[in-house]
Coordinates of C-alpha atoms (C1' of nucleotides) in Angstrom, one line a residue:
Chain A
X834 CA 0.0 0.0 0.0
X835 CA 1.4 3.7 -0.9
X836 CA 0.1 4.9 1.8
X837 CA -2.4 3.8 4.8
X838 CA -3.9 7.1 4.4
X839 CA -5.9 8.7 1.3
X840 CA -3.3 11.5 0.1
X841 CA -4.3 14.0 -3.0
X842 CA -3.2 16.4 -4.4
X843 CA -3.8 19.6 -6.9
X844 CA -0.7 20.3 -9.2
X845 CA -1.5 23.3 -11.1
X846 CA 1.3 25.1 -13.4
X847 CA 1.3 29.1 -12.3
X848 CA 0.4 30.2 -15.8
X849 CA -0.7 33.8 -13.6
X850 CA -4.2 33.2 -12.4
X851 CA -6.5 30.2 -11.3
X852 CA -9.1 28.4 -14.4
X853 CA -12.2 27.6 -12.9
X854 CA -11.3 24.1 -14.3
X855 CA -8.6 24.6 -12.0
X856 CA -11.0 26.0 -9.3
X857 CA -12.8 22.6 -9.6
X858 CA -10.1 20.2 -10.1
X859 CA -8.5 21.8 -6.6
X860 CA -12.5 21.4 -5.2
X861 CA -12.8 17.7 -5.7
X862 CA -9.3 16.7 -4.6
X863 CA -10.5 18.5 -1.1
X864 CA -14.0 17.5 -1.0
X865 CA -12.1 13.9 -1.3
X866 CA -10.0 14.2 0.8
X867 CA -11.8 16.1 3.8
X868 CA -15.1 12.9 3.2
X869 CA -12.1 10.3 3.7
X870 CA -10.2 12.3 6.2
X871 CA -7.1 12.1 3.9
X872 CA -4.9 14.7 3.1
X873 CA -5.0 17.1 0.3
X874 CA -1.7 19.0 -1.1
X875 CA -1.0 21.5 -3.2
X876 CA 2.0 21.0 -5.5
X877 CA 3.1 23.9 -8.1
X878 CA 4.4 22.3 -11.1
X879 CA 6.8 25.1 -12.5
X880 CA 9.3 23.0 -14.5
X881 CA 8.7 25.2 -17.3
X882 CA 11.2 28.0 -17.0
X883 CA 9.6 29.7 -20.1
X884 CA 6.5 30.4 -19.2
X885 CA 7.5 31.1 -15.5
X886 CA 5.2 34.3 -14.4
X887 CA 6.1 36.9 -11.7
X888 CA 3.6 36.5 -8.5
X889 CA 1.9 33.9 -10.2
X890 CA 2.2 31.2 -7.4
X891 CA 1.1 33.8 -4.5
X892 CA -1.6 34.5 -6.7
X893 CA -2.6 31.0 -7.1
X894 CA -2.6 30.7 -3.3
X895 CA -4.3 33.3 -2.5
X896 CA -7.1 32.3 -5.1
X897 CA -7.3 29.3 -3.4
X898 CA -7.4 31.3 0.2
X899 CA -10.2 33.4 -0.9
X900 CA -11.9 30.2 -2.1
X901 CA -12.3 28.6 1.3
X902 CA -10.0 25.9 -0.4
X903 CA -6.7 25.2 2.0
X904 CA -4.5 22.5 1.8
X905 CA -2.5 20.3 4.2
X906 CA 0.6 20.5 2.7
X907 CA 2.4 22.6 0.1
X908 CA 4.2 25.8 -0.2
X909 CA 4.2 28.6 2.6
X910 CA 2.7 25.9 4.5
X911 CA 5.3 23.1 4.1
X912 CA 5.1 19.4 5.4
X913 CA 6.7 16.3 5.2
X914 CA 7.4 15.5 1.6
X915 CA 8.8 18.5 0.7
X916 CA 9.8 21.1 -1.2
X917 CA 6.3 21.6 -2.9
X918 CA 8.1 23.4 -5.6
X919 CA 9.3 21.5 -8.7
X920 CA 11.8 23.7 -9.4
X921 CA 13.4 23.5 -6.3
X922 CA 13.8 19.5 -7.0
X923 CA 15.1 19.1 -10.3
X924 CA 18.0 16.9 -8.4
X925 CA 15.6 14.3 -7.5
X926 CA 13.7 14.3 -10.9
X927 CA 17.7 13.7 -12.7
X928 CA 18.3 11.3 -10.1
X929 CA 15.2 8.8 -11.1
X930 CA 16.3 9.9 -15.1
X931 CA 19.4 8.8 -14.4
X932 CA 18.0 5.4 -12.4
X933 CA 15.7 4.7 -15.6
X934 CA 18.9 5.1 -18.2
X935 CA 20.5 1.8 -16.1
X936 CA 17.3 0.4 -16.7
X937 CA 17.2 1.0 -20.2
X938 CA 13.8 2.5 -19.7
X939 CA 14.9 5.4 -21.0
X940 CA 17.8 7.0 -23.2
X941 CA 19.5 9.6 -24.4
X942 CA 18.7 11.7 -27.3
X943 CA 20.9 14.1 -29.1
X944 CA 18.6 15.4 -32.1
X945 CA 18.6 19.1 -33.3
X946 CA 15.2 20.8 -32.9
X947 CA 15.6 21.4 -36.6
X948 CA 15.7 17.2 -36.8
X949 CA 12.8 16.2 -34.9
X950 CA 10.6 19.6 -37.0
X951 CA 11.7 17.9 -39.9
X952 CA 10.6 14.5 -38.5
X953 CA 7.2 15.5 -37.7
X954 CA 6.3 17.6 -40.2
X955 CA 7.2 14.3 -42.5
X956 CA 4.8 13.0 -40.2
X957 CA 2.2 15.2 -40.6
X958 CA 2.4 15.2 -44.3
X959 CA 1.5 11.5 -44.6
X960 CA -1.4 12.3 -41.8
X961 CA 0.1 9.7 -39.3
X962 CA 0.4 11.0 -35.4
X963 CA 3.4 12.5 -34.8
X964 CA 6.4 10.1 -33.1
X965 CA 9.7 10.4 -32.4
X966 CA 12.1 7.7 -34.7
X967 CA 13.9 6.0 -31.7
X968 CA 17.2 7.0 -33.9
X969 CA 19.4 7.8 -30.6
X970 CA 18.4 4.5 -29.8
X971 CA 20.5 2.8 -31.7
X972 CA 23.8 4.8 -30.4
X973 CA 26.7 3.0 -29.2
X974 CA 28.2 3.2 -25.8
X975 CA 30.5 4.9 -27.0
X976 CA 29.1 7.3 -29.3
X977 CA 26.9 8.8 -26.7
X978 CA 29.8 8.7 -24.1
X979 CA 31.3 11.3 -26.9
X980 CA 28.5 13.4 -27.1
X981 CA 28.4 14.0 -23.5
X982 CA 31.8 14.7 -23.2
X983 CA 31.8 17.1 -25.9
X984 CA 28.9 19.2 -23.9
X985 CA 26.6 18.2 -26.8
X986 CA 22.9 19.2 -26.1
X987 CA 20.7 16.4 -24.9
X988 CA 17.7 15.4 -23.3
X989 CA 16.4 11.9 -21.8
X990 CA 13.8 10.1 -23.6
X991 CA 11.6 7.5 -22.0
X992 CA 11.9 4.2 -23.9
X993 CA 8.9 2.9 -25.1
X994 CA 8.2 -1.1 -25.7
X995 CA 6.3 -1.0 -28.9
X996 CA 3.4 -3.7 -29.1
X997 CA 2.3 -3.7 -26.0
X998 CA -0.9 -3.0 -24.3
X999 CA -1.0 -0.1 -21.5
X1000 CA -4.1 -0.8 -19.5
X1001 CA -4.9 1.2 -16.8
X1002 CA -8.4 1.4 -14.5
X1003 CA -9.6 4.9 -14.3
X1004 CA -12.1 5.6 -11.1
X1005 CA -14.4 7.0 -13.7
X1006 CA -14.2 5.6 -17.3
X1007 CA -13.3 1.8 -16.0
X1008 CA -10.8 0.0 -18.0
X1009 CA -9.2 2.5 -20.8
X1010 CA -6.6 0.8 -22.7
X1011 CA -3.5 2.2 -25.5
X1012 CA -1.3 0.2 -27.5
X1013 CA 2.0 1.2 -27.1
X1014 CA 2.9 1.9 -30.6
X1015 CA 0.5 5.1 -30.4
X1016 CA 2.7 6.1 -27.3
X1017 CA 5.8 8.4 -28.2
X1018 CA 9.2 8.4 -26.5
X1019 CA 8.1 11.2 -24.4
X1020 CA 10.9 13.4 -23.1
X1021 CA 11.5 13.3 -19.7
X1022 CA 14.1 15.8 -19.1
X1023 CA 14.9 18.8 -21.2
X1024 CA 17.8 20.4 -22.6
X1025 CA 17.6 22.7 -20.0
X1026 CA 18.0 19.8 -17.3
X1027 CA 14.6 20.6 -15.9
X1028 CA 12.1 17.3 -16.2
X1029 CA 8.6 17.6 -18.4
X1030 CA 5.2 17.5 -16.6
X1031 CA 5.3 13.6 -17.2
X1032 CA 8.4 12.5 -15.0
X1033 CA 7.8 15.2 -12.4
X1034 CA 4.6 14.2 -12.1
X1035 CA 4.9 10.6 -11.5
X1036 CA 7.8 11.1 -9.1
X1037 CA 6.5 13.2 -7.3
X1038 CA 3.2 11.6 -6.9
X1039 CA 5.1 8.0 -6.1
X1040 CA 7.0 10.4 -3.3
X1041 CA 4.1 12.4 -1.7
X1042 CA 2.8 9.3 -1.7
X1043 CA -0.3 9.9 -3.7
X1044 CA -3.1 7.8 -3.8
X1045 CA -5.4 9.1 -6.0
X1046 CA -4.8 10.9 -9.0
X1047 CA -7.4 13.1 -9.7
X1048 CA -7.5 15.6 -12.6
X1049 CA -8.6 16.6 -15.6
X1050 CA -9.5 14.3 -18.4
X1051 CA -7.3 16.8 -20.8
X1052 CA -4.3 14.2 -19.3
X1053 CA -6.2 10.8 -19.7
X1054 CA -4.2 10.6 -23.2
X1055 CA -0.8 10.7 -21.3
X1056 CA -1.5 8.7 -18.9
X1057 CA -0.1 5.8 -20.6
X1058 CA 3.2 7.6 -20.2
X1059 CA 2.7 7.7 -16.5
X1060 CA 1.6 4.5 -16.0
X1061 CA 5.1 2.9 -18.0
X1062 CA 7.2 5.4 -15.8
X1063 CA 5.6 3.8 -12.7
X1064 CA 6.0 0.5 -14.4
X1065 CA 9.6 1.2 -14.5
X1066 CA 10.5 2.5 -12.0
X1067 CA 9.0 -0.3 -9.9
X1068 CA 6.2 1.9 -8.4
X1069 CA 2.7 1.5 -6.9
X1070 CA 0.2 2.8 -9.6
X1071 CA -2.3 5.2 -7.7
X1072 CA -5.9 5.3 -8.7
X1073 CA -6.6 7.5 -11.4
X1074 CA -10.1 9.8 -11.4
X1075 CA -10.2 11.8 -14.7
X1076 CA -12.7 14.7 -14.3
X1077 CA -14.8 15.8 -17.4
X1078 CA -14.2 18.9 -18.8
X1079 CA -15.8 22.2 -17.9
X1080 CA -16.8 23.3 -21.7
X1081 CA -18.0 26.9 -23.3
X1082 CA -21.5 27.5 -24.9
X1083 CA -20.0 25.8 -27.9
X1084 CA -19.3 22.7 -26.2
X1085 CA -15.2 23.5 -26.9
X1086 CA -12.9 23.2 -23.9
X1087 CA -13.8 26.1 -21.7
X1088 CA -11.3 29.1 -23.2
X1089 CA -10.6 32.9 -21.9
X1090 CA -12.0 34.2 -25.6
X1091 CA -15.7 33.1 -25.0
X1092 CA -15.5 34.8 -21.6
X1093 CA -14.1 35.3 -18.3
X1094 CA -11.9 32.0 -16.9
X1095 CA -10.2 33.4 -14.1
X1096 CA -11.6 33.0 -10.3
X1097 CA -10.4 36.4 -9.5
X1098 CA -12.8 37.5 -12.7
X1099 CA -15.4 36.1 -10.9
X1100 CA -14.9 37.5 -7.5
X1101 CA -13.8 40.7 -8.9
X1102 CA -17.9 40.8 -10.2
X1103 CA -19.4 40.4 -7.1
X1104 CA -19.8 36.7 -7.2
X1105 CA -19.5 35.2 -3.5
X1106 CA -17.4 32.7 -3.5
X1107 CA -20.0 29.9 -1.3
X1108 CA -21.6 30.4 -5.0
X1109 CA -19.1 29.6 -7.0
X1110 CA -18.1 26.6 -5.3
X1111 CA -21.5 25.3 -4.5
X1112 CA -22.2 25.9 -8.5
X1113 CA -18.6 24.1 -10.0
X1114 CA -19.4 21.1 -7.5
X1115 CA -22.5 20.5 -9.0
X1116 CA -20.5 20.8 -13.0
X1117 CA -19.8 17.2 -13.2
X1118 CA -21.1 15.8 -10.0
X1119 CA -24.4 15.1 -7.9
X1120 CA -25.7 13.5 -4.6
X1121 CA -28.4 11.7 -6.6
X1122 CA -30.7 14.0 -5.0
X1123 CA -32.6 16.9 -6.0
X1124 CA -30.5 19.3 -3.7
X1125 CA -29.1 22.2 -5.6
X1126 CA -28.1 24.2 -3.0
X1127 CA -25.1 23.2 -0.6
X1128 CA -22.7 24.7 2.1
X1129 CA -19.4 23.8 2.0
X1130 CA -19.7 21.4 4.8
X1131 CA -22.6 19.7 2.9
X1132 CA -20.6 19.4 -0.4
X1133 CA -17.6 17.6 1.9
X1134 CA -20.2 15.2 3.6
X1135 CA -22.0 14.3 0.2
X1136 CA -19.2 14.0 -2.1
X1137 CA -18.1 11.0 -4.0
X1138 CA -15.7 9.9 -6.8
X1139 CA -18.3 7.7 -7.9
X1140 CA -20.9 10.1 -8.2
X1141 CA -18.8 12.1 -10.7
X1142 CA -20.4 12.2 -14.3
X1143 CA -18.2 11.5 -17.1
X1144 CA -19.3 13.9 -20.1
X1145 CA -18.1 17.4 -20.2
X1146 CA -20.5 20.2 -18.7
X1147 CA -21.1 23.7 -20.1
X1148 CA -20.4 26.4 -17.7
X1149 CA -23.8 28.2 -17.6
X1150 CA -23.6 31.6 -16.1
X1151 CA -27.5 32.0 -15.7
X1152 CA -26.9 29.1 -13.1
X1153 CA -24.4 30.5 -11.2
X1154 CA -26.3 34.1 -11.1
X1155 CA -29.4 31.7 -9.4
X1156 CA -26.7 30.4 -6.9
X1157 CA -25.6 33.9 -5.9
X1158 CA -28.9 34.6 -5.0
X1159 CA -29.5 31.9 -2.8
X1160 CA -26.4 32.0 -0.9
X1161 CA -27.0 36.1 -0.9
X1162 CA -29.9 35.6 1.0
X1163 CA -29.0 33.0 3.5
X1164 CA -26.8 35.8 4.5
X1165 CA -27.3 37.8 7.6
X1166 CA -27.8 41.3 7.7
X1167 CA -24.1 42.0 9.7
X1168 CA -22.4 39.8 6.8
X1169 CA -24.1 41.7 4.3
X1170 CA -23.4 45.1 6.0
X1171 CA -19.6 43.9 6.2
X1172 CA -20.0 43.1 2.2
X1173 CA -21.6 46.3 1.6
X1174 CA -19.0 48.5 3.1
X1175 CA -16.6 47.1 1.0
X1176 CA -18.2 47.4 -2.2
X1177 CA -19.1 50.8 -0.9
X1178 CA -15.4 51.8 -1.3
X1179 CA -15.5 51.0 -4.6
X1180 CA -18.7 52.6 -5.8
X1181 CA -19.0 56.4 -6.8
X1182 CA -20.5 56.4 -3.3
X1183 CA -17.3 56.4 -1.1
X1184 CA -16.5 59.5 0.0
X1185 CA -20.0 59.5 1.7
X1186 CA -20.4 58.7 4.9
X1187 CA -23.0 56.5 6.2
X1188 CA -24.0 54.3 10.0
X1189 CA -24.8 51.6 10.3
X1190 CA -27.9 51.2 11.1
X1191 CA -28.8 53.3 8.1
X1192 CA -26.9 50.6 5.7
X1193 CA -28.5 47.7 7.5
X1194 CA -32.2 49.2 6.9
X1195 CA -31.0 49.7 2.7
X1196 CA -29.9 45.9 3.5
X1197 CA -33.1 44.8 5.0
X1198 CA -35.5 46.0 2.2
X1199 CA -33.1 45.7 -1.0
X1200 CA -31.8 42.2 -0.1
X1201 CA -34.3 40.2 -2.2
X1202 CA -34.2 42.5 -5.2
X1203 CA -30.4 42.0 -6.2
X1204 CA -28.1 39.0 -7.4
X1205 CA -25.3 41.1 -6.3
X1206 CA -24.6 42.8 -3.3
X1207 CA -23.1 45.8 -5.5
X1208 CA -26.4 45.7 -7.4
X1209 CA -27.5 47.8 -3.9
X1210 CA -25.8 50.8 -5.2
X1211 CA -27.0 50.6 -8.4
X1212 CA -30.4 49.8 -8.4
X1213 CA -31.3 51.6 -4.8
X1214 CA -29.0 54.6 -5.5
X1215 CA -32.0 56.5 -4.8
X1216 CA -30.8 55.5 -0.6
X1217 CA -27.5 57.9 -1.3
X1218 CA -28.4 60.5 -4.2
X1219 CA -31.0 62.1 -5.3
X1220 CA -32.8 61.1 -8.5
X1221 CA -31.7 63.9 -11.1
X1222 CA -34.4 62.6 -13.7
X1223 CA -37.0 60.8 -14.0
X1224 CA -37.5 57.7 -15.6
X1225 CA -39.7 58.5 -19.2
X1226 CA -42.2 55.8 -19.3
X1227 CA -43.2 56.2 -15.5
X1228 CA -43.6 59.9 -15.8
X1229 CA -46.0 59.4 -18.9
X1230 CA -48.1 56.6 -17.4
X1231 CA -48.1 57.9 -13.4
X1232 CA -47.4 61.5 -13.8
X1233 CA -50.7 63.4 -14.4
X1234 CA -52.0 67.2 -14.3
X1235 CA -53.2 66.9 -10.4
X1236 CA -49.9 64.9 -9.3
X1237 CA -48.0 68.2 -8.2
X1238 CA -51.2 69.2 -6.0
X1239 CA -51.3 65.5 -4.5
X1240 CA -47.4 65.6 -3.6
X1241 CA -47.9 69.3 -2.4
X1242 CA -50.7 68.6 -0.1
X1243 CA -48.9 64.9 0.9
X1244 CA -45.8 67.4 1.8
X1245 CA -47.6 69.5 4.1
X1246 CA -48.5 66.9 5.9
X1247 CA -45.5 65.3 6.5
X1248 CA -43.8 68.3 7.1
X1249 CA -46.5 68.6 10.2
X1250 CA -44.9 65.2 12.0
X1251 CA -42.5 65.7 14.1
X1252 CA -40.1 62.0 13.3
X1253 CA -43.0 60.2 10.5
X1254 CA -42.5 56.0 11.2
X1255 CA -43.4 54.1 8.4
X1256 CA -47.2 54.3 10.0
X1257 CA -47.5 58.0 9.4
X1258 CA -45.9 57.8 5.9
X1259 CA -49.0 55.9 5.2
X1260 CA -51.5 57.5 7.0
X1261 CA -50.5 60.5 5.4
X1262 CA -51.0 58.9 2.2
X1263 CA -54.3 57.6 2.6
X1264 CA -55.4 60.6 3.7
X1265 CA -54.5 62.8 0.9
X1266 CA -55.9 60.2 -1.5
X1267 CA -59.0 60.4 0.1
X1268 CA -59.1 63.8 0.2
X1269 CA -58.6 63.7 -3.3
X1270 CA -61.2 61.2 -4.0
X1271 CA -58.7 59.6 -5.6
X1272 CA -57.1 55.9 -5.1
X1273 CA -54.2 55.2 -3.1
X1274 CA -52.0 54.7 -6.6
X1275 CA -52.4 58.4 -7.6
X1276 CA -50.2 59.2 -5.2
X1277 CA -47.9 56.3 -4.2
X1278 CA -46.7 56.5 -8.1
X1279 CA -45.9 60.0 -8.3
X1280 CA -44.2 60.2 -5.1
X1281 CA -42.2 57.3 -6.1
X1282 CA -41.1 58.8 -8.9
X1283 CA -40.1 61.9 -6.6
X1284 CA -38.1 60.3 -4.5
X1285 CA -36.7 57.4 -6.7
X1286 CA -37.2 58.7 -9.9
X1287 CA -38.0 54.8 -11.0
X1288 CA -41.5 53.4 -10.8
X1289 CA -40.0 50.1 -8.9
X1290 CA -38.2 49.1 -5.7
X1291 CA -39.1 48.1 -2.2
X1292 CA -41.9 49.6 -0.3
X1293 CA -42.4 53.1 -1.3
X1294 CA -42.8 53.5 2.7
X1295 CA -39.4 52.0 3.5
X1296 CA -38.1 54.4 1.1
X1297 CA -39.4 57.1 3.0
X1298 CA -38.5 55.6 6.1
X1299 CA -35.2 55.5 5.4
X1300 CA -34.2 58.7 3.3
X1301 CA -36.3 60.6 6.0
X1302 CA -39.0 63.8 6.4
X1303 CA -36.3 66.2 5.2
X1304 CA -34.8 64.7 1.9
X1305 CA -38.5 63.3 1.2
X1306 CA -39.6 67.3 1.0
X1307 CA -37.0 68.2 -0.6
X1308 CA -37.4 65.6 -3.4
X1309 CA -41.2 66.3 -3.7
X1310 CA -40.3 69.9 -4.0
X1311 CA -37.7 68.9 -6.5
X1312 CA -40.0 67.0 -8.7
X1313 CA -42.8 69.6 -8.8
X1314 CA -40.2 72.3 -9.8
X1315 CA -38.6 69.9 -12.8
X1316 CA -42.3 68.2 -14.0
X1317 CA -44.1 71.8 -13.8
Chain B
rG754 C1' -5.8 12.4 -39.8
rG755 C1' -4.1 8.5 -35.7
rC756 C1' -5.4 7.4 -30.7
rC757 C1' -8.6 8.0 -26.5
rC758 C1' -13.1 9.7 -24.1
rC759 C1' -18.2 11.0 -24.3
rA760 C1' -23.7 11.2 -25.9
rU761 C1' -31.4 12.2 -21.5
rC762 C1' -35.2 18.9 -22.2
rG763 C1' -31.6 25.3 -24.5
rU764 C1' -28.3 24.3 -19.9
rC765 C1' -26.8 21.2 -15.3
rU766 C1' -28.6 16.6 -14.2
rA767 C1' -31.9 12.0 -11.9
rG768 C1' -32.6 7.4 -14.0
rU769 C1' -28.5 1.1 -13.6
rG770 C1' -34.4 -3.8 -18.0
rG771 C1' -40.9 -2.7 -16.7
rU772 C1' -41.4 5.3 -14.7
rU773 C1' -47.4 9.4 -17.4
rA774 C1' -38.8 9.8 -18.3
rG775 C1' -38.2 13.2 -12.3
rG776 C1' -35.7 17.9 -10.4
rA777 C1' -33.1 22.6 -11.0
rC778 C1' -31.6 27.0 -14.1
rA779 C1' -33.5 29.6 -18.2
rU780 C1' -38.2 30.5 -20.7
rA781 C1' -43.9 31.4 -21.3
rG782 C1' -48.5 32.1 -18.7
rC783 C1' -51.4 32.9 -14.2
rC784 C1' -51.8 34.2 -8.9
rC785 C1' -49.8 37.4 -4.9
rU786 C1' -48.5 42.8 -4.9
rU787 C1' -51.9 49.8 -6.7
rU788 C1' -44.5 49.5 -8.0
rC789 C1' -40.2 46.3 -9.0
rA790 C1' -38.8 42.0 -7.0
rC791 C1' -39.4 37.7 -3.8
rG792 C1' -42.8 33.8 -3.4
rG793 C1' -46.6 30.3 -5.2
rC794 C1' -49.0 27.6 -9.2
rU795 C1' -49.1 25.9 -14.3
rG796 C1' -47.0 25.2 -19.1
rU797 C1' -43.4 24.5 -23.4
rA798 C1' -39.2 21.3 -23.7
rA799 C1' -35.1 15.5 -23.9
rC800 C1' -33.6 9.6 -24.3
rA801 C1' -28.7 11.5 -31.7
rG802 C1' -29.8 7.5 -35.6
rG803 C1' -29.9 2.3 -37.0
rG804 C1' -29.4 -2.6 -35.9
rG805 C1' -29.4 -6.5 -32.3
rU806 C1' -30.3 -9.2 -27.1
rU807 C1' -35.0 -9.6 -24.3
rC808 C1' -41.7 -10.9 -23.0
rA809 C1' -39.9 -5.9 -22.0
rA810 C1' -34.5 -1.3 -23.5
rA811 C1' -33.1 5.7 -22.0
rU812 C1' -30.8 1.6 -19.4
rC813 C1' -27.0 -4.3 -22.1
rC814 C1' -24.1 -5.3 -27.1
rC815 C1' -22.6 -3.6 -32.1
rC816 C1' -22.4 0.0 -36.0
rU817 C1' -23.2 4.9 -37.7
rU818 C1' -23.4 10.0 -36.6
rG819 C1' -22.1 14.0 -33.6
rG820 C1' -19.1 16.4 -29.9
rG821 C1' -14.7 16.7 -27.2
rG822 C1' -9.6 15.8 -25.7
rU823 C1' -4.8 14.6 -27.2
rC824 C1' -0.8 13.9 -30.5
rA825 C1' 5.7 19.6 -27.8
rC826 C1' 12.4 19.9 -24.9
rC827 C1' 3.8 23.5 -22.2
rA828 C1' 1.6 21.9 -18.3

RNA sequence: GGCCCCAUCGUCUAGUGGUUAGGACAUAGCCCUUUCACGGCUGUAACAGGGGUUCAAAUCCCCUUGGGGUCACCA
């Protein structure tokens, strides 16, 4: 046994920001792991010095932070099987390489870039998959011993047994199987000295002792490669759990051009992040219930490898707006006030000043009307400005020759009380509609419009709850001078 | 193109041989509400096609079609 208990582990490359794909890869590994009480750990594969982006890791972290997502061992954090960096263990990777060349498993190559182009484009021409020749196979002892000496550039290929069969169990597409002769002499370490994806992986998966491989189904076709590494090197093959892909509208492999990819996109819009989780948990996996909506705690209680679908699911926004919603509104009032402040920094609103208690009664009576807590600002920004115009097709259908007269003689009377409640808001109403002989509507509408300058919202005596008696005369004054 | 994976409403899915094929999002309508929402109710909407196996197939097998992934000294 590799280990007594379940270890997993997410292994993203810092390309500079986290792919929801990556977001949901990282989710199962943990919902796995924290069900089974193993261990989940975060490994940075960075073997690629090219593509090697400033911040990136932090960033990745910190994605994962915000996320609620936190790992049991890996970078910052440490642990037994460290470093959690590939690049910091390229001496171990050269080490196995170096193990697999006295095995023969594997061999050096010495072809020019300009070679193996040639090769494949050959390849290519005559439609076949393209496949390196095996030609520094076939070097002597001798010949390579040369090559060495002389400082010629190399890298190590793995040595592939044509006609064979590569069968391998996958937790959720059962027996897959490859004929060798469609597997190509991967390399294994580069010019460079650093190791590919495909040797780091597999040694450091056999020496974090990983039991369960789970990722996405973009590397089901190279894990043939894995599973003749582990073959060679003698190793315990851990479970394998390819995930189905998270796919655009289009049904192609979820890309940045058909809109936003990043996590940070997402919480950058407002999205809370119990949302986003409780939405890519359900992209590829379900209880068997009808339950749609789930806590974190839930998702770890109820989650299962073998519950996990195996056909690629469309990342539907419309979805996710639903789920904001619902975990919006299981939110209490402080949380949200917390949430509002913030996004009051960033709003054309911050310099203002406002309690408390003022933002938890906008809280209390806009709460069920927006998907986003920013959408407070927005579509109540009637709680921190006043309205400068007046919405057109609510003037023409509420706005008639008596409404200034109404609002006037609905004025006086408030003007009258002392601090109005919300009783004397309406009492005042209902009075000056019946002294109009009017209905109740002939007035509520207009002095909507006054004070929101929108014909919809929350309780038109909320609203005048919560502005108050002196910016509700001034706005009825306002609206009689503009409309007259 | 080779190889591999996949296939139930527009979308996410339930379904493991016998169901009026269920739920959710979206959508349409109605109710609630003198506003907008929320909420409630109702509706439209799916087993890709063709062969088998079986008394019986969305479910098992095969083929076709379609979609996707992958074929780097990137992960």
């Amino acid at each position: 046994m590799i280990s007594d208990i379940p270890r997993v582990r997410f292994a993203p490359s810092p390309t500079g920001y986290l792919h929801v794909g990556g977001l949901r890869t990282a989710l199962y590994n943990y919902l796995f792991a924290k069900n089974i009480k193993g261990k989940f750990i975060l490994r940075i594969e960075d073997t690629d010095r090219n593509r090697y982006v400033q911040g990136a890791v932090e960033n990745l972290i910190s994605t994962l932070n915000w996320a609620g997502i936190d790992y049991d061992e890996g970078p910052e954090k440490g642990g037994e099987y460290g470093p959690y960096l590939q690049s910091e263990r390229i001496d171990i990777y050269s080490q196995y390489a170096d193990l697999l060349i006295k095995k023969k498993k594997a061999y050096y190559c010495f072809c020019s870039s300009e070679r193996l182009t040639k090769l494949r484009e050959e390849q290519q021409k005559q439609n076949k998959q393209s496949m390196y020749d095996k030609h520094c196979l076939g070097l002597t002892g001798e010949e390579i011993n040369r090559n060495l000496s002389t400082g010629l550039p190399h890298v190590i290929r793995l040595n592939v047994e044509p006609g064979k069969v590569i069968k391998f169990n996958d937790h959720i597409r059962e027996d897959v199987e490859f004929s060798s002769n469609v597997v190509d002499d991967q390399v294994l370490i580069k010019t460079d000295k650093y190791p590919t994806y495909h040797l780091a992986n597999v040694v450091d998966d056999h020496l974090m002792k990983i039991t369960h491989v789970i990722r996405g189904e973009e590397w089901l076709s190279s894990t043939p490669k894995h599973v003749i590494l582990y073959e060679a090197l003698e190793w315990e093959i851990p479970i394998f759990a390819h995930l189905p892909l998270l796919l655009n509208a289009d049904r192609s492999k979820l890309s940045k051009r058909q809109g936003d990819v990043a996590v940070e996109d997402y919480k950058k819009k407002g999205y809370l992040k119990e949302a986003l989780i409780n939405f890519v948990a359900l992209l590829g996996w379900t209880a068997g219930d009808d339950k749609e909506y789930y806590e974190i705690d839930e998702l770890i209680s109820s989650f299962s490898l073998d519950r996990v679908n195996k056909s690629g699911a469309i990342f539907d926004i419309e979805k996710l707006n639903w789920l904001n919603e619902e975990h919006l509104r299981k939110k209490s009032d402080i949380e949200l006030l917390k949430m509002l402040r913030s996004e009051l920094q960033d709003s054309k609103f911050s310099g203002q000043e406002y309690n408390d208690e003022y933002l938890i009664n906008v809280i209390e009576v806009m709460r069920e009307t927006v998907s986003f807590i920013k959408e407070i600002f927005e579509k109540g920004f009637y709680f921190f400005e006043e309205p400068t115009t007046y919405e057109e097709a609510g003037v023409k259908k509420r706005w008639n020759n008596q409404s200034a007269e109404i609002l006037k003689q609905y004025k006086t009377k408030i003007e009258l009380i002392t601090s109005p409640t919300r009783e004397d808001y309406e009492n005042a109403l209902k009075d000056t509609a019946l002294q109009n002989n009017t209905g109740n509507g002939n007035v509520i509408h207009p002095l909507r419009l006054a004070v929101s300058g929108v014909t919809g919202g929350p309780g038109i005596f909320d609203i005048l709850y919560i502005i108050g008696k002196e910016k509700t005369i001034n706005r009825i004054k306002a609206i009689i001078e503009k409309l007259n």
